[in-house]
């Protein structure tokens, strides 16, 4: 069947959850047997999210092909089976870069290059490309449904080219193949106010976009009177004004939308006929979430902890590990800058598990090293990811091997005792971006190690985003002191995973396993880490009793 497109816009305020809405609609349609693709169009001029401040923009989600993308792509992959690539996140910067390159190459045959048609046509082509499920020039297969989220808020200047592109897309492909969904906020003062929603829809209608469905973010169910009022003044049928209620868990949103008959409404608009949705896995998931048999306390040590979005995938992966064990995961965020030799043990020793999060730069690294030391010496389950693993190497080198000045070349360049550094072939290319290891790469795990048992296999593929590596010339000294190099890159002989002897659960990995964890398919490392942390909790509380 011809691909049908669902375009999701937002109004009134930013941060309403368009990404969650898009992912939830994808999950609902996928549960009906349809193949799904999802895309995010971002109005900012940055070429990608790779160099953006995590405090402002949140985490960078890395795709299988190494694209550094918006965090909403993480929502898309967690809720659905879609495997997304660099085609599925396009920014204003990328669009203009492509247009300018074509102009320089003479592709426009000397025409005056303008927003209309050249920029708009480029956006439309990227939307068409996003529907492709595989990168095959011989037999490309398109998704049944492509869901496209437009970043920003109705009325923003920077999003106007994207809105014009989707307006034209309906003109080009017809009403039966395109659907406009608008996510908006019902403002509550002394009563629930619909005027901001009316104005938001009015902004879209001014440029030729008439929403087919309005999802109203609200803390209370809309009364029939309110629904009728929104319908009247937005020209949207009453049954297409949907409650977007606040929920305890974002994973309830697909079930909430189904209860509102959103999937049936979409099917009718797009003239698609499928069987009933198979939602039992989501029902069971929420049952586990709401009825845990116990809890586990995890210290989350990082440098961006004041902004939850900075670690979105990691937060969710830990929750997934709890769901797999039917445990409530209580995260205790610890700013690594605030950890000192005087307070580290006091803050961390009563935690059931310690995770040291990824990051870039020197700030907060000494606190991460202290967290590793507490986990190692107090036998607390430890999980270090990317920079977290590197700081575990530094801590082990300093306090076990005896390399007192051990550090990372990221913090202290050109030192003989840097146990983490650029590889020799990377030297001199620090500013090019080519030194980054990005995207999915293979790791071969050593047999009979803890991590091989966790994965239940010895060859794995995980996503990377880092520049610095463990220096191989120190490995013999590490291993003699009890460090286990449990996984390596098969071609480049780079350290990928570590463990230590005589510890209940101590794993560091250079890659980012959180990027492949889903609520319906938790990543085995997070499942095992939470399980080990709970066993530690039982032991710890048992000793107190």
Steps between C-alpha positions, in 0.01 A plus 500: 500500500608860449665653806269726696637790700399632842632850578512603867525866598491673837343817631466740796827401674802282430577180689148354476624157399465488122772234495311280747177555304669406172662191653173393665306533175774294337467232767121486453521469123780243524281294736253477211760338276607811307865582428607835642763762434542819702679826436582823685537831314691745722485875424834589658790600273751260658594225258435237766468462877858378548648826625194636681504570874332209685363744758310680224419224256507179700678183395636419157346179367736304275352290219638172364678685218663748737278806461487730805131583522222649708394309812150446354647232272569309820129511582418377149732200528397412856128485417524329161711254303613770258877516443577862426796657321633845412216525246252523787620826656538809286584851616478840336879495490504175303231617261675826416836324478356257243342782298820707498709199395261432212516865396882492502494179296276661240203274565257792473636599156559860598152564640450746782498274807212582733316362801212418263549273315856385571511481880144369521568233236808389693290458816234307308764267359638428848148410614464259210842347575405448866229253397762255372557202728829384354798650329476299180513664161387178333176436687422775751201417717283774641319499834122483506491809723760776538450723804668840472539726804559870435713655773411831658165667556239636259583865441880460518679672213760227458247218448311673217688323214423160653132587542483620139661173389238287675223723366629431151536131581125474552444688174734258319383170653138560594290501814472119514881468523578780746377580850561809714510448878540806723611464863396790719456603863178570684595777739346469844446810716177520697356295216624316192577748222480410129596840355875422466408184309270697271777751429756223439276329246429842350874546438509174306188585301654835400767310306261245355516212748171379645561243776301178469556397863576709809660335803441716807756471778294530817496383860123443489269332250346753265130553557270458202440875511872575475549241227212651302644849542842392374336320211292803402783754500771277346284333236600154627230233552410447865609136502843610372563722804701259716582506871875496554483437873789513743607144586724338763728351234561611143457134402131534583448743213439235228227341717352841581487591130338165421239562769426830322461302171783700343626202299151434359461867406837493320403182316178662380669820385768311306257234373701208636344176616686277746424256780461603861813627676697248705564703812539231766880554528437867583224408747736255675776761501286756681380232741863429593576871527211571735539188713869444576578242766780716648733789422870557440705815572750596229755781526513673160833683488537751218590855410171603331260367763324834546331442162329162477483518119879490485485130587158413355592161352699400808216593735259293291736202470531482880121509524486216245739299716265553792198392296677179401555423870164642610679755715452873545828670418562802721772713342705719733668761280848594619688787340852365460642850561367482856670171591813533714728261687319609818142433388507238221466194723233663715289593195542172311560209738130448579402481134405163352687574178712776346496609138757746370359674195657610171620853433769714341770722647697521823234653725371250756737219408672484840160452662430214260830340595402522868164335421682214327727456802204478737327243277817293467607502864151470652399219255203699372379398150659743256416590141723747315401615152739671255671768713378299800708203385799722425491643851482144635824430312660813647387410854632145466830626360548748785383297797569138406779500240682790667520742207445798727477760222270296275250711311335554162646694211167679482581659837878522470654473152847365425586317822683168527252366759181565305329161506219645285600696191471546127637210298819585308316514166259761646769744606475836327137449395333608824297779342381321186226286652656204323647376826159413641389138500131523412225248433471123524823299522573141595656382824633151568452394862732265685334169579395423858511865605210661683407715202502203261261323737277810514476519120499118461723542194851616418452725196286808549428825317458822699497873426796724577557871550845581630849609400745374763607136549670280759873493428602144416855540634359498856281191456753243630541695823123531538443128450778402739326712765162331448324698227325288239494633144180315416424645157695646208440648158585210265684700232662787690584319828334773706375436852119492505405345836666441837430309823693439819559185702348452842202731452130405482428716190749746354471575128619789290428538130633748248178493297147623584270203568220734611442597136365153417283440807121492457222465759376182330855373448728624782871491431659201678770712667243718674287200594803330653626818673164561669477133600850514654413827676191342652702200623737751660203675660376174652847424633548853636162516672543146627827592668332798670227275635 
